[in-house]
CSV table of C-alpha atoms in Angstrom, one decimal:
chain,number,residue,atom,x,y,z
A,1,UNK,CA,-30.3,-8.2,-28.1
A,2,UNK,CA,-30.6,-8.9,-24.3
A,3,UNK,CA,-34.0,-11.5,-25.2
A,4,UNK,CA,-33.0,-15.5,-25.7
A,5,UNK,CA,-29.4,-15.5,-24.8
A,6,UNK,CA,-28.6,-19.0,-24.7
A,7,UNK,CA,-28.2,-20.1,-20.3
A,8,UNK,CA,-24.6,-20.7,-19.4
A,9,UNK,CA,-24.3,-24.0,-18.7
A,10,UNK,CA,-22.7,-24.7,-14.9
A,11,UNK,CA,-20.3,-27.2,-14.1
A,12,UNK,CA,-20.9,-29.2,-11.4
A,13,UNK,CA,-18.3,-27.7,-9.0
A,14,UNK,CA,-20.3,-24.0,-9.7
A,15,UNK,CA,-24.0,-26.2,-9.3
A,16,UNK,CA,-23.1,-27.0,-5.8
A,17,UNK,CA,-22.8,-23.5,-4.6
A,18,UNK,CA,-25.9,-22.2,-6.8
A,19,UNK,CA,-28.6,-20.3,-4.0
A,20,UNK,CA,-31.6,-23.0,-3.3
A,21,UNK,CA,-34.7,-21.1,-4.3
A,22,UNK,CA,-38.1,-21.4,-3.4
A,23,UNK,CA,-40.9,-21.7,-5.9
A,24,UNK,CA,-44.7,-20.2,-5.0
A,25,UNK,CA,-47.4,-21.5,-7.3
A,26,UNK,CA,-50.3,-19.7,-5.9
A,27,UNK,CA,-53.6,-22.0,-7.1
A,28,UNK,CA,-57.0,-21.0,-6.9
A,29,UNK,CA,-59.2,-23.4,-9.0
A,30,UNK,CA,-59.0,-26.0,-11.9
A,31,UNK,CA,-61.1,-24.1,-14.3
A,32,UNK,CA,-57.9,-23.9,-16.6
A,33,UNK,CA,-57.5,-26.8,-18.9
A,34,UNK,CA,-53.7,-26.4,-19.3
A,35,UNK,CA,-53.4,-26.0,-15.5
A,36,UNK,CA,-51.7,-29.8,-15.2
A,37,UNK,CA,-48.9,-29.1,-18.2
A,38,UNK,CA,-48.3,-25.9,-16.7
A,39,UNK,CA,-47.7,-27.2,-13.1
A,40,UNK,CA,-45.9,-29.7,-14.6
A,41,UNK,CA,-43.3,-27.8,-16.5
A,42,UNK,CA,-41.9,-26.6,-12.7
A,43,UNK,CA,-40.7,-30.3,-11.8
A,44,UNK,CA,-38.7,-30.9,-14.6
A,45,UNK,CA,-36.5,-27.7,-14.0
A,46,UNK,CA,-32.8,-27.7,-14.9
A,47,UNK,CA,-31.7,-26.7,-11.5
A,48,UNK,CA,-29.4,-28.2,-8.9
A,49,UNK,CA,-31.5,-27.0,-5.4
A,50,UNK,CA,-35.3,-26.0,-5.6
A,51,UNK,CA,-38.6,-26.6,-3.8
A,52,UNK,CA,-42.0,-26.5,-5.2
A,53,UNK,CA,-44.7,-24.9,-2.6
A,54,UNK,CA,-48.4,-25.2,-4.0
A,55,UNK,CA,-50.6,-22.9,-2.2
A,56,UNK,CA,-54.4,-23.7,-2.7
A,57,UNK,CA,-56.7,-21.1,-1.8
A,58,UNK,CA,-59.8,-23.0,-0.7
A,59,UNK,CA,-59.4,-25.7,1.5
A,60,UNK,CA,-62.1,-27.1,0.0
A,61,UNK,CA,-61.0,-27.4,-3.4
A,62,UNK,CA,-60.5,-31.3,-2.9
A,63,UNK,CA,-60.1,-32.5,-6.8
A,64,UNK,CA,-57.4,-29.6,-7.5
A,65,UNK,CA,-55.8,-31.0,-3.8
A,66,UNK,CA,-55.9,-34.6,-5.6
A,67,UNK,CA,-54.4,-33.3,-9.2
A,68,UNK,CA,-51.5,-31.6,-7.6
A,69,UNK,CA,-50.8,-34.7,-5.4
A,70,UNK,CA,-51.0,-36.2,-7.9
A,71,UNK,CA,-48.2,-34.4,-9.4
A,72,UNK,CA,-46.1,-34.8,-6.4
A,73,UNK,CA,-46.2,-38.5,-6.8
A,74,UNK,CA,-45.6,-38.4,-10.4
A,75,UNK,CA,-42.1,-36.5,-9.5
A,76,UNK,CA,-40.9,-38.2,-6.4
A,77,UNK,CA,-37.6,-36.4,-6.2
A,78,UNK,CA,-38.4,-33.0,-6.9
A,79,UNK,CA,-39.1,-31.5,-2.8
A,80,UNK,CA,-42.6,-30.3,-3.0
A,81,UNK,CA,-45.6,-29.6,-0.6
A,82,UNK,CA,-48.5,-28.4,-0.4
A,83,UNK,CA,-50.7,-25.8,1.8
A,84,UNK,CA,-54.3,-24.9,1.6
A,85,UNK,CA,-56.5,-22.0,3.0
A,86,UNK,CA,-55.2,-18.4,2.8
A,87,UNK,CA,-54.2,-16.3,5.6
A,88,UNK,CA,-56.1,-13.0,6.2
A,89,UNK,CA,-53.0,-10.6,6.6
A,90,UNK,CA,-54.7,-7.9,4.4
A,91,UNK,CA,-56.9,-7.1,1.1
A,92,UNK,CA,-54.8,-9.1,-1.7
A,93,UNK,CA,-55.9,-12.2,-2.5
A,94,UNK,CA,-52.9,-13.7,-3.9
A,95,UNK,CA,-50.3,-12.2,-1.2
A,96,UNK,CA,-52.4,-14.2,1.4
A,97,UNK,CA,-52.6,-17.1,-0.6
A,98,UNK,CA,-48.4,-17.4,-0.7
A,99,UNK,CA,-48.1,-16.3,2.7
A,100,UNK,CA,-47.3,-20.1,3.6
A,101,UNK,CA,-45.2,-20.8,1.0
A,102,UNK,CA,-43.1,-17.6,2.3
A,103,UNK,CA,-43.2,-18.3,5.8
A,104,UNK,CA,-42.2,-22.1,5.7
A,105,UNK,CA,-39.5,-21.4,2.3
A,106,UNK,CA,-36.0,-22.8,3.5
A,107,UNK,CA,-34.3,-21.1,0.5
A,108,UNK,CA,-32.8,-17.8,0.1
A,109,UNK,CA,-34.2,-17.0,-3.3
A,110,UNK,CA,-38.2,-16.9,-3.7
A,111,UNK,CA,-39.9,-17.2,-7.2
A,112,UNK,CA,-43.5,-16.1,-7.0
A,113,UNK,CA,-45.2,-17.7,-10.6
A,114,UNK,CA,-48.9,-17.5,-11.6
A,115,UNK,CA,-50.9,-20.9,-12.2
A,116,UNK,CA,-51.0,-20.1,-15.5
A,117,UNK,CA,-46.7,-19.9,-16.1
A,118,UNK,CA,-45.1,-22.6,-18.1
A,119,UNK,CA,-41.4,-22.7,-17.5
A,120,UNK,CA,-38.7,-24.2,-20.0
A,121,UNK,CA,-36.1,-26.6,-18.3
A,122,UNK,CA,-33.7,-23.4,-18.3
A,123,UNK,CA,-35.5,-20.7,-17.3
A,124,UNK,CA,-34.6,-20.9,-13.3
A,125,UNK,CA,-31.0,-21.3,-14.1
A,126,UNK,CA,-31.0,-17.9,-16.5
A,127,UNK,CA,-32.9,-15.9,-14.1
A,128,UNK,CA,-31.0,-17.5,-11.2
A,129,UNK,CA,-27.5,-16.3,-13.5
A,130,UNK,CA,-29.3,-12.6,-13.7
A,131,UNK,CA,-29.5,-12.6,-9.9
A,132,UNK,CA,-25.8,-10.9,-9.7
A,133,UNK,CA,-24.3,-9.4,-6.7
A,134,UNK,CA,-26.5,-6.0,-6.9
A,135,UNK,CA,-29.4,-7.5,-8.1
A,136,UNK,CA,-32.3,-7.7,-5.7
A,137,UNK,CA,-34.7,-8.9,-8.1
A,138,UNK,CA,-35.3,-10.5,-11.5
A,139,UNK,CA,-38.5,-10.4,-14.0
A,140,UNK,CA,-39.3,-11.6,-17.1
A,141,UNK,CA,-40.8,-10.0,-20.2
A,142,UNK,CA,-44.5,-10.7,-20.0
A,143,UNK,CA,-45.3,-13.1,-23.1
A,144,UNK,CA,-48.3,-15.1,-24.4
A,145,UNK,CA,-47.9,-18.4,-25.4
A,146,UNK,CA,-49.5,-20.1,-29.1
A,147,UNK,CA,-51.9,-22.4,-27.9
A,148,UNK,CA,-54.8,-23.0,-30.0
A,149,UNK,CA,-54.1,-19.1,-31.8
A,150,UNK,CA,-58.1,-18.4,-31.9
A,151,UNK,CA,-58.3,-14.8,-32.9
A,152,UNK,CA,-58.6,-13.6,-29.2
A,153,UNK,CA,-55.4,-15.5,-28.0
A,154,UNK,CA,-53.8,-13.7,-31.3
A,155,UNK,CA,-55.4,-10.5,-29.9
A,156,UNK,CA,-53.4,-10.9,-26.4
A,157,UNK,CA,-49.9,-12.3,-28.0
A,158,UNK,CA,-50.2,-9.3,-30.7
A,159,UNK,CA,-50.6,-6.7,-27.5
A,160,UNK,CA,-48.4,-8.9,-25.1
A,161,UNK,CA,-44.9,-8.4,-28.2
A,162,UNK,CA,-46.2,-5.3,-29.2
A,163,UNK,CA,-47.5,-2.6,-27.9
A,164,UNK,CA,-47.1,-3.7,-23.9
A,165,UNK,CA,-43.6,-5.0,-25.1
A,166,UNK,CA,-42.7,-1.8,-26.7
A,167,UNK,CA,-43.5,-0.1,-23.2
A,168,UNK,CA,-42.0,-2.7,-21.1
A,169,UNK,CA,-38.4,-3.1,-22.2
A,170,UNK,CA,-38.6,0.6,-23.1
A,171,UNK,CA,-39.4,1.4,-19.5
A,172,UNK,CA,-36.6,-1.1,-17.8
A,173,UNK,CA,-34.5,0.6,-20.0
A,174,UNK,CA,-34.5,3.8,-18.6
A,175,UNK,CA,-34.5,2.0,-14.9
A,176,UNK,CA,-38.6,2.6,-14.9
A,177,UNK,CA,-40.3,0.4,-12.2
A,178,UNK,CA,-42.3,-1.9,-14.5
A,179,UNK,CA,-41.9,-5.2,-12.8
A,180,UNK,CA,-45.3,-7.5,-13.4
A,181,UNK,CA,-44.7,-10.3,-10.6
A,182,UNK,CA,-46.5,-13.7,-12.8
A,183,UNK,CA,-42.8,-14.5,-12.8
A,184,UNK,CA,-40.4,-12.6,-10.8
A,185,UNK,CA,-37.2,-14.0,-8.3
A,186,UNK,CA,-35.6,-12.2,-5.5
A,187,UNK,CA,-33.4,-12.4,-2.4
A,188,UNK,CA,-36.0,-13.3,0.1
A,189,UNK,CA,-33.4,-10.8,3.3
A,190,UNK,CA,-34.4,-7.7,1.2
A,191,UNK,CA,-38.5,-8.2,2.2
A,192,UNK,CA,-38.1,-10.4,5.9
A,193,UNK,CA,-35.8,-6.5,6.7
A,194,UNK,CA,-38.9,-4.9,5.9
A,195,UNK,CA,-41.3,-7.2,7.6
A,196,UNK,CA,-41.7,-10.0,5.3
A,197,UNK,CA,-44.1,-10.6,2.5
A,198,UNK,CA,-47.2,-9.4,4.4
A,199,UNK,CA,-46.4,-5.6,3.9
A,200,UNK,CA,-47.5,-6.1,0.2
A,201,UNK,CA,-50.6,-7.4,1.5
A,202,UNK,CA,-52.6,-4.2,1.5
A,203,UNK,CA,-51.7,-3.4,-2.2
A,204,UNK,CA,-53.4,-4.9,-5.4
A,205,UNK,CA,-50.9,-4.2,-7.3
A,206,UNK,CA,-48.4,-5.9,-5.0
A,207,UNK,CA,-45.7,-6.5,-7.9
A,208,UNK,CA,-45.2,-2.8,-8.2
A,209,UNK,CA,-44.6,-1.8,-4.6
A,210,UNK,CA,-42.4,-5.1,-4.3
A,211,UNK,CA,-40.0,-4.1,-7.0
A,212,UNK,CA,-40.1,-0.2,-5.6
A,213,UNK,CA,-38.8,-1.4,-2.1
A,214,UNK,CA,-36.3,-3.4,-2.9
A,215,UNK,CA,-35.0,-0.5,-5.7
A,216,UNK,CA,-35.5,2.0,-2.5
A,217,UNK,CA,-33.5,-0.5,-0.8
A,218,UNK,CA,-30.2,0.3,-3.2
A,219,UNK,CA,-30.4,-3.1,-5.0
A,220,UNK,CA,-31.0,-3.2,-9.3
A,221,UNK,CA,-33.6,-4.5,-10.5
A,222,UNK,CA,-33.3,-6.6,-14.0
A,223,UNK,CA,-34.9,-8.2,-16.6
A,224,UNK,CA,-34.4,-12.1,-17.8
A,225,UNK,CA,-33.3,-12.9,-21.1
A,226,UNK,CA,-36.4,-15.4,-21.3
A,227,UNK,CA,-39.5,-14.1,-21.9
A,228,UNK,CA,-42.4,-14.8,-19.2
A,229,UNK,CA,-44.7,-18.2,-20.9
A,230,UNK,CA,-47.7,-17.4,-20.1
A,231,UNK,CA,-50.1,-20.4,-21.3
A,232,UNK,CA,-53.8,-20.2,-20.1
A,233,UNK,CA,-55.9,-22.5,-21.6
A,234,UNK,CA,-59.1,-20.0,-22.0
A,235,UNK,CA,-58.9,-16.8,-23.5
A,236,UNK,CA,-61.4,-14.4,-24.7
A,237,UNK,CA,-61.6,-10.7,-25.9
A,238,UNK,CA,-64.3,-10.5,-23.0
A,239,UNK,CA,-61.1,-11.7,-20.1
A,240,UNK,CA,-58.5,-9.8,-22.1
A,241,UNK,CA,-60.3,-6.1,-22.1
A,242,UNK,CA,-60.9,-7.2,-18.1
A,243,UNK,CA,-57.4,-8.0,-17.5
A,244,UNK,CA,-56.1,-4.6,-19.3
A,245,UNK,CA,-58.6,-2.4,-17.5
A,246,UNK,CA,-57.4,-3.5,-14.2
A,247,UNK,CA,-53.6,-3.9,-14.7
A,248,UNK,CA,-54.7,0.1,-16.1
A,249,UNK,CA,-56.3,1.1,-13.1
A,250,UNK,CA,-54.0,-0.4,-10.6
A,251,UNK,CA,-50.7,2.0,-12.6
A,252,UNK,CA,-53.5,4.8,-12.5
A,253,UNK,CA,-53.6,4.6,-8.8
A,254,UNK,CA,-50.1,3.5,-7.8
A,255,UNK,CA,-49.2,6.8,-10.5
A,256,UNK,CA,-52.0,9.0,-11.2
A,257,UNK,CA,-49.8,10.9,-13.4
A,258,UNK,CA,-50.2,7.8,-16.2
A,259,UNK,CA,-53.3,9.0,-16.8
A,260,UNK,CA,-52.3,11.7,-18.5
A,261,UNK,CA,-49.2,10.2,-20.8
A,262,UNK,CA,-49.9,6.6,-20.9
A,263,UNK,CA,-52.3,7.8,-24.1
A,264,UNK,CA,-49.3,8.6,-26.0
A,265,UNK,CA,-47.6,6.0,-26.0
A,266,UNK,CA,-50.6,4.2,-27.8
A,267,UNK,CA,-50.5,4.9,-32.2
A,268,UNK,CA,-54.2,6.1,-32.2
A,269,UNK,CA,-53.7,9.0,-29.5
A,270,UNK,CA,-49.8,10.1,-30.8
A,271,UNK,CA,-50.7,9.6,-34.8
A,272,UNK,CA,-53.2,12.7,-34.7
A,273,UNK,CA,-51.6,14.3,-32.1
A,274,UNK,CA,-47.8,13.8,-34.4
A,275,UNK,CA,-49.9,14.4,-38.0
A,276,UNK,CA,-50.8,17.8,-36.2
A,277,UNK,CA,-46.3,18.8,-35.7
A,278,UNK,CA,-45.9,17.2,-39.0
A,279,UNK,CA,-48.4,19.6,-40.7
A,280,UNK,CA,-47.1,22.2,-39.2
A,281,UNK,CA,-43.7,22.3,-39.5
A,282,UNK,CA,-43.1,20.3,-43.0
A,283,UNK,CA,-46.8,20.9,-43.8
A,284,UNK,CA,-47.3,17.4,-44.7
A,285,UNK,CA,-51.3,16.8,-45.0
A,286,UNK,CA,-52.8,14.7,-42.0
A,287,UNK,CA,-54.6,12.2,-44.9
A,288,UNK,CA,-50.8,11.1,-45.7
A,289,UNK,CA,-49.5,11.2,-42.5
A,290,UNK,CA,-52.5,9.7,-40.3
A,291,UNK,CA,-51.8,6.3,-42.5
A,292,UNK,CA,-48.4,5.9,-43.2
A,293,UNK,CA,-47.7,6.6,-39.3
A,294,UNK,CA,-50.2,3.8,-38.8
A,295,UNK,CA,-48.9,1.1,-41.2
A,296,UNK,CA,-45.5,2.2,-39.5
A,297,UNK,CA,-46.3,1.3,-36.2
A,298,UNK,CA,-48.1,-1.9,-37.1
A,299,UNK,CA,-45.2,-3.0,-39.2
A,300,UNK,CA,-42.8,-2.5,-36.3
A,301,UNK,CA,-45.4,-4.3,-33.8
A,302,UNK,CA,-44.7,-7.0,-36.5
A,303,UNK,CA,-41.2,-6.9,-36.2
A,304,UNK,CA,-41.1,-6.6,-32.3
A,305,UNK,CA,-43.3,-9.6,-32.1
A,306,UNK,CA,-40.6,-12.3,-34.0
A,307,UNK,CA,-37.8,-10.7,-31.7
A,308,UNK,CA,-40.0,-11.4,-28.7
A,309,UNK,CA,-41.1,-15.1,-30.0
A,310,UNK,CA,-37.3,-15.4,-31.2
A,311,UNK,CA,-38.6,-16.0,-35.1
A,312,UNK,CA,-41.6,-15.3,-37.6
A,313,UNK,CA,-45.0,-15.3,-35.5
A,314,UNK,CA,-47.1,-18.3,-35.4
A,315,UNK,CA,-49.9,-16.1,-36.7
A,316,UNK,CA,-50.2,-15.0,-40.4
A,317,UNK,CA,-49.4,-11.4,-41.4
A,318,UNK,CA,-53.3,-10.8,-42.0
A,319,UNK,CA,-54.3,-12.5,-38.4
A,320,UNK,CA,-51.6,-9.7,-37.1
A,321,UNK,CA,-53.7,-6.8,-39.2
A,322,UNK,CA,-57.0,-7.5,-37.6
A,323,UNK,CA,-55.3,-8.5,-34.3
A,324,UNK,CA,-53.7,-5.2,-34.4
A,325,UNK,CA,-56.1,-3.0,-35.6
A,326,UNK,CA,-59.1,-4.7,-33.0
A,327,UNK,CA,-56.5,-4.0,-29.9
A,328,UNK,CA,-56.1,-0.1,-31.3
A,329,UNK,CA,-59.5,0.3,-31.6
A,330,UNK,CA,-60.4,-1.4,-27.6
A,331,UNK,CA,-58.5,1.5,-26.3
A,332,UNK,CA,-60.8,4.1,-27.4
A,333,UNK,CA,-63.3,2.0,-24.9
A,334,UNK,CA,-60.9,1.0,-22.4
A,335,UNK,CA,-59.1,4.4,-21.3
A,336,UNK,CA,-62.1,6.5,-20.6
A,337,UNK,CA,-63.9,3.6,-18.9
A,338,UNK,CA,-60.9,3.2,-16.1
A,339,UNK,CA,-60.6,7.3,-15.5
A,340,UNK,CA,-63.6,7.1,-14.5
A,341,UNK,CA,-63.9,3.5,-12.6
A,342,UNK,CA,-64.4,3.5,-8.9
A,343,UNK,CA,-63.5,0.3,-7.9
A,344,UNK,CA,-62.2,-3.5,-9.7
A,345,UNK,CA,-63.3,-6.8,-9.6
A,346,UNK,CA,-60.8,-9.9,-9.1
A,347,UNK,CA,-61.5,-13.5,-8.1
A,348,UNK,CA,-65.3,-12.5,-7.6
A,349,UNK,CA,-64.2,-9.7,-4.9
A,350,UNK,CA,-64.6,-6.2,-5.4
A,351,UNK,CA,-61.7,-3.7,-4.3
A,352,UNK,CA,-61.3,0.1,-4.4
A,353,UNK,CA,-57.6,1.2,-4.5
A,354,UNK,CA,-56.7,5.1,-3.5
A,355,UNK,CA,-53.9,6.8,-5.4
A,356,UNK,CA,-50.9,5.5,-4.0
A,357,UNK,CA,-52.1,2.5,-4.1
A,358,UNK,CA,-53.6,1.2,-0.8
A,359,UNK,CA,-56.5,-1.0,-1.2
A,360,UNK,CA,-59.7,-1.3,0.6
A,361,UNK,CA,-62.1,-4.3,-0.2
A,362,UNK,CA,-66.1,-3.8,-0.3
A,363,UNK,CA,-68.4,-5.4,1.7
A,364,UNK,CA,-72.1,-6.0,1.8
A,365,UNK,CA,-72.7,-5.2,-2.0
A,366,UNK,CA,-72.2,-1.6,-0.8
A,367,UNK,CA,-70.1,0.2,-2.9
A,368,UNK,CA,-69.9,3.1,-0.1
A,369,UNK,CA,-69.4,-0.3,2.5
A,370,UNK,CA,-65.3,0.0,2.6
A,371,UNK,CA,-63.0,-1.9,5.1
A,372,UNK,CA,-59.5,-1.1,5.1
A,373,UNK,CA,-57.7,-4.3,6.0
């Protein structure tokens, strides 16, 4: 299996010539409770050359200034900074909020991590080890963290090393762009020849026109063998269906033609759809077929789930069940709902995006109000 392959450990001749990289923790508020573990995870890295670059959104935002100074003081010889207030270069919020970080990184190498990443001590130095001579970019398998396993954290881990994992490694497989960027490295040459990281800024989905330039540009594009720790303190059904109806709607727009097959690659559109071949052709009734497809595919969800978390779930077999079943049954409300959206909310904005992808926000509680930025 290419997931947890134990990091090759450098000696110190090899640590001296390792790229520096540059780290872009993109911070928007302190309304996460694991926020402080999580930021601290990134100054206890197991890597020779590295800087830290917070970038705060709102000048404003004095205590969550104070926490990560805090931080900075705590880990006096880690190199790390930090710069408030976005830039306006275009629509996406989180692209303005790192354009500092980019323009002032004095590495080759640039790691853009959500606030809500936790990192192991090795994680750097693996992705760093994936970044070979034709790579242009490394990501990591999306993952959901224990935590406190309420049933809707066990909802998102049960999607998160099932059915999104299924997809995921499926689609880098076949060399599909499916590149989330909460965790993502790459050689910083490949975007400053295109114009830097402010090209991305009139995109919501930045992470998937990121990874399609630089594959346009000849390099590879490859996964890590450590999964992505993501480790947000709250989480609800109520954020979870959010967050999968806009990740949905941003690959609707950036490929309209998901919305037609992205429903089979879900149990509860293909087990109907299959019962319908199997009756025909070995005319095996659709009462036998409809649930032993069903157990099939929650079995193997199972079983994908302790390859992603490297051994047996944290969760109980039953937690899994209801988990599972509860996630089949929101995409019966989730699908229909984002054909027929018209626009997405993120960080209290409101954003329409056209097929292909370029956004527009809107203005003036006017849904017809669009600027194109």
């Amino acid at each position: 299996m290419h997931l947890h392959k134990a990091v090759q450990r450098e000696d110190e001749e090899k640590c001296v010539i390792l790229p520096g990289v540059t780290i872009a923790k993109p911070l928007s508020d302190l309304s996460d409770p694991n926020l402080v573990d999580n930021l601290a995870s990134f100054f206890t890295l197991n890597y020779p050359t590295y800087e830290i670059i917070f970038c705060i959104q709102d000048e404003a935002a004095h205590e969550l200034i104070n926490v990560v100074n805090g931080l900075i003081a705590k880990y006096p010889d880690v190199d790390a900074k930090v710069y408030t207030g976005a830039k306006e270069a275009g629509v996406n919020p989180k692209v303005n909020n790192m354009l500092n970080a980019y323009e002032s990184a004095q590495y080759p190498l640039f790691l853009i991590s959500d606030a809500g990443i936790r990192m192991n001590e090795d994680t750097l130095m693996d992705m760093v080890q994936h970044l070979t001579d034709k790579v242009g970019l490394v990501h990591q398998l999306p993952r959901m963290m224990d935590g406190d396993l309420r049933f809707s954290r066990v909802v998102e881990k049960v999607w998160f090393a099932g059915a999104h994992a299924r997809v995921y490694l499926s689609a880098n497989a076949c060399g599909i762009n499916c590149m989330t960027s909460m965790s993502c490295l790459f050689r910083k040459k490949i975007l400053d020849e295109e114009g830097g990281m402010r090209i991305l800024s009139s995109y919501l989905g930045e992470d998937f026109f990121l990874s399609q330039l630089i594959i346009n540009k000849g390099w590879r594009v490859v996964l890590s063998s450590q999964p992505t720790g993501q480790n947000p303190g709250l989480s609800t059904l109520t954020s979870f269906k959010a967050r999968m109806m806009r990740w949905m709607y941003l690959r609707f727009a950036a490929m309209p033609l998901l919305i037609l097959f992205e429903p089979l690659t879900e149990h509860i559109c293909l087990g109907p759809l299959t019962s319908l071949a199997a009756q025909y052709l070995f005319n095996i009734p659709f009462y036998i077929f409809i649930p032993v497809h069903m157990v099939s595919w929650c079995i193997m969800d199972y079983i994908l789930s302790a390859v992603i978390e490297n051994g047996r779930p944290a969760y109980s077999v039953f937690s899994h069940i209801k988990a599972w079943i509860v996630r089949e049954l929101m995409i019966l409300y989730i699908w229909p709902n984002v054909v027929l959206m018209r626009e997405v909310s993120w960080g209290g904005k409101r954003f329409r995006v056209r097929f292909g992808g370029k956004t527009e926000k809107i203005i003036n509680g006017d849904s017809h109000a669009l600027i194109h930025i």
